[in-house]
Amino acid sequence: QIQPRQGSCSDTMLQLILRLEKSIKCENLKEVRRKKNIEERREKGKRTRIRGRE
């Protein structure tokens, strides 16, 4: 009933999936940071424009 091969195979798959998830999270973090930076720049631009009008 117990198949060590299957167990080890699923373990390696789990490790691969975990690695993928980690790399995906890293990519997502980079994207989020980039978007935040872009939004912050836009906000700063709006603020300077408003200040210029006043």
GROMACS .gro file of N, CA and C in nm:
model
  162
    1GLN      N    1   0.083  -0.121   0.000
    1GLN     CA    2   0.000   0.000   0.000
    1GLN      C    3   0.086   0.126   0.000
    2ILE      N    4   0.188   0.126   0.089
    2ILE     CA    5   0.274   0.245   0.099
    2ILE      C    6   0.374   0.244  -0.017
    3GLN      N    7   0.380   0.353  -0.092
    3GLN     CA    8   0.473   0.361  -0.205
    3GLN      C    9   0.570   0.477  -0.180
    4PRO      N   10   0.693   0.446  -0.137
    4PRO     CA   11   0.792   0.551  -0.107
    4PRO      C   12   0.822   0.636  -0.229
    5ARG      N   13   0.820   0.573  -0.348
    5ARG     CA   14   0.850   0.651  -0.470
    5ARG      C   15   0.750   0.765  -0.484
    6GLN      N   16   0.621   0.732  -0.470
    6GLN     CA   17   0.518   0.835  -0.484
    6GLN      C   18   0.539   0.946  -0.381
    7GLY      N   19   0.568   0.906  -0.258
    7GLY     CA   20   0.588   1.004  -0.151
    7GLY      C   21   0.701   1.100  -0.185
    8SER      N   22   0.816   1.045  -0.225
    8SER     CA   23   0.931   1.130  -0.255
    8SER      C   24   0.899   1.219  -0.375
    9CYS      N   25   0.826   1.164  -0.471
    9CYS     CA   26   0.790   1.242  -0.590
    9CYS      C   27   0.704   1.361  -0.549
   10SER      N   28   0.603   1.335  -0.466
   10SER     CA   29   0.515   1.445  -0.424
   10SER      C   30   0.594   1.546  -0.342
   11ASP      N   31   0.691   1.499  -0.264
   11ASP     CA   32   0.775   1.590  -0.185
   11ASP      C   33   0.850   1.686  -0.278
   12THR      N   34   0.912   1.629  -0.383
   12THR     CA   35   0.987   1.715  -0.475
   12THR      C   36   0.891   1.812  -0.544
   13MET      N   37   0.771   1.764  -0.577
   13MET     CA   38   0.672   1.852  -0.640
   13MET      C   39   0.637   1.966  -0.545
   14LEU      N   40   0.617   1.930  -0.418
   14LEU     CA   41   0.584   2.033  -0.318
   14LEU      C   42   0.697   2.137  -0.312
   15GLN      N   43   0.821   2.088  -0.310
   15GLN     CA   44   0.936   2.179  -0.304
   15GLN      C   45   0.937   2.271  -0.426
   16LEU      N   46   0.911   2.213  -0.543
   16LEU     CA   47   0.908   2.293  -0.666
   16LEU      C   48   0.799   2.399  -0.657
   17ILE      N   49   0.681   2.356  -0.611
   17ILE     CA   50   0.569   2.449  -0.601
   17ILE      C   51   0.603   2.562  -0.503
   18LEU      N   52   0.662   2.525  -0.389
   18LEU     CA   53   0.699   2.626  -0.290
   18LEU      C   54   0.799   2.725  -0.350
   19ARG      N   55   0.896   2.671  -0.424
   19ARG     CA   56   0.997   2.758  -0.487
   19ARG      C   57   0.929   2.853  -0.585
   20LEU      N   58   0.837   2.797  -0.666
   20LEU     CA   59   0.765   2.879  -0.764
   20LEU      C   60   0.686   2.988  -0.692
   21GLU      N   61   0.615   2.949  -0.585
   21GLU     CA   62   0.536   3.047  -0.511
   21GLU      C   63   0.625   3.159  -0.458
   22LYS      N   64   0.742   3.122  -0.406
   22LYS     CA   65   0.835   3.223  -0.353
   22LYS      C   66   0.877   3.319  -0.463
   23SER      N   67   0.915   3.264  -0.580
   23SER     CA   68   0.960   3.349  -0.690
   23SER      C   69   0.845   3.437  -0.738
   24ILE      N   70   0.723   3.379  -0.743
   24ILE     CA   71   0.607   3.456  -0.788
   24ILE      C   72   0.581   3.569  -0.689
   25LYS      N   73   0.591   3.539  -0.559
   25LYS     CA   74   0.569   3.643  -0.458
   25LYS      C   75   0.671   3.754  -0.476
   26CYS      N   76   0.796   3.717  -0.504
   26CYS     CA   77   0.901   3.817  -0.524
   26CYS      C   78   0.864   3.906  -0.643
   27GLU      N   79   0.821   3.843  -0.753
   27GLU     CA   80   0.783   3.920  -0.872
   27GLU      C   81   0.667   4.012  -0.838
   28ASN      N   82   0.567   3.959  -0.767
   28ASN     CA   83   0.451   4.039  -0.730
   28ASN      C   84   0.494   4.158  -0.646
   29LEU      N   85   0.585   4.135  -0.551
   29LEU     CA   86   0.633   4.244  -0.465
   29LEU      C   87   0.698   4.351  -0.551
   30LYS      N   88   0.779   4.309  -0.648
   30LYS     CA   89   0.846   4.406  -0.736
   30LYS      C   90   0.741   4.488  -0.810
   31GLU      N   91   0.638   4.419  -0.863
   31GLU     CA   92   0.532   4.488  -0.937
   31GLU      C   93   0.460   4.587  -0.845
   32VAL      N   94   0.425   4.540  -0.725
   32VAL     CA   95   0.353   4.626  -0.630
   32VAL      C   96   0.436   4.749  -0.598
   33ARG      N   97   0.564   4.728  -0.571
   33ARG     CA   98   0.652   4.842  -0.539
   33ARG      C   99   0.659   4.939  -0.655
   34ARG      N  100   0.670   4.883  -0.778
   34ARG     CA  101   0.680   4.970  -0.896
   34ARG      C  102   0.552   5.052  -0.910
   35LYS      N  103   0.436   4.985  -0.895
   35LYS     CA  104   0.308   5.055  -0.908
   35LYS      C  105   0.297   5.163  -0.801
   36LYS      N  106   0.340   5.130  -0.679
   36LYS     CA  107   0.334   5.227  -0.569
   36LYS      C  108   0.419   5.349  -0.606
   37ASN      N  109   0.539   5.324  -0.657
   37ASN     CA  110   0.628   5.435  -0.694
   37ASN      C  111   0.561   5.523  -0.799
   38ILE      N  112   0.500   5.459  -0.900
   38ILE     CA  113   0.435   5.535  -1.007
   38ILE      C  114   0.322   5.619  -0.948
   39GLU      N  115   0.242   5.557  -0.860
   39GLU     CA  116   0.130   5.630  -0.799
   39GLU      C  117   0.181   5.746  -0.715
   40GLU      N  118   0.289   5.722  -0.639
   40GLU     CA  119   0.345   5.828  -0.555
   40GLU      C  120   0.392   5.944  -0.642
   41ARG      N  121   0.456   5.912  -0.755
   41ARG     CA  122   0.503   6.018  -0.846
   41ARG      C  123   0.384   6.098  -0.896
   42ARG      N  124   0.275   6.028  -0.932
   42ARG     CA  125   0.156   6.097  -0.982
   42ARG      C  126   0.101   6.190  -0.874
   43GLU      N  127   0.094   6.137  -0.751
   43GLU     CA  128   0.043   6.219  -0.640
   43GLU      C  129   0.129   6.343  -0.622
   44LYS      N  130   0.261   6.324  -0.625
   44LYS     CA  131   0.353   6.438  -0.609
   44LYS      C  132   0.329   6.539  -0.721
   45GLY      N  133   0.311   6.488  -0.844
   45GLY     CA  134   0.286   6.575  -0.957
   45GLY      C  135   0.159   6.656  -0.937
   46LYS      N  136   0.053   6.590  -0.890
   46LYS     CA  137  -0.073   6.660  -0.865
   46LYS      C  138  -0.052   6.769  -0.761
   47ARG      N  139   0.018   6.734  -0.653
   47ARG     CA  140   0.041   6.829  -0.543
   47ARG      C  141   0.117   6.951  -0.594
   48THR      N  142   0.224   6.927  -0.672
   48THR     CA  143   0.304   7.040  -0.720
   48THR      C  144   0.219   7.126  -0.814
   49ARG      N  145   0.134   7.062  -0.895
   49ARG     CA  146   0.048   7.138  -0.987
   49ARG      C  147  -0.047   7.226  -0.906
   50ILE      N  148  -0.108   7.168  -0.803
   50ILE     CA  149  -0.202   7.244  -0.720
   50ILE      C  150  -0.128   7.360  -0.654
   51ARG      N  151  -0.009   7.333  -0.602
   51ARG     CA  152   0.069   7.439  -0.536
   51ARG      C  153   0.100   7.549  -0.637
   52GLY      N  154   0.135   7.509  -0.759
   52GLY     CA  155   0.168   7.607  -0.861
   52GLY      C  156   0.048   7.696  -0.890
   53ARG      N  157  -0.073   7.638  -0.896
   53ARG     CA  158  -0.193   7.718  -0.923
   53ARG      C  159  -0.216   7.818  -0.810
   54GLU      N  160  -0.198   7.769  -0.686
   54GLU     CA  161  -0.222   7.859  -0.573
   54GLU      C  162  -0.111   7.965  -0.569
   0.00000   0.00000   0.00000
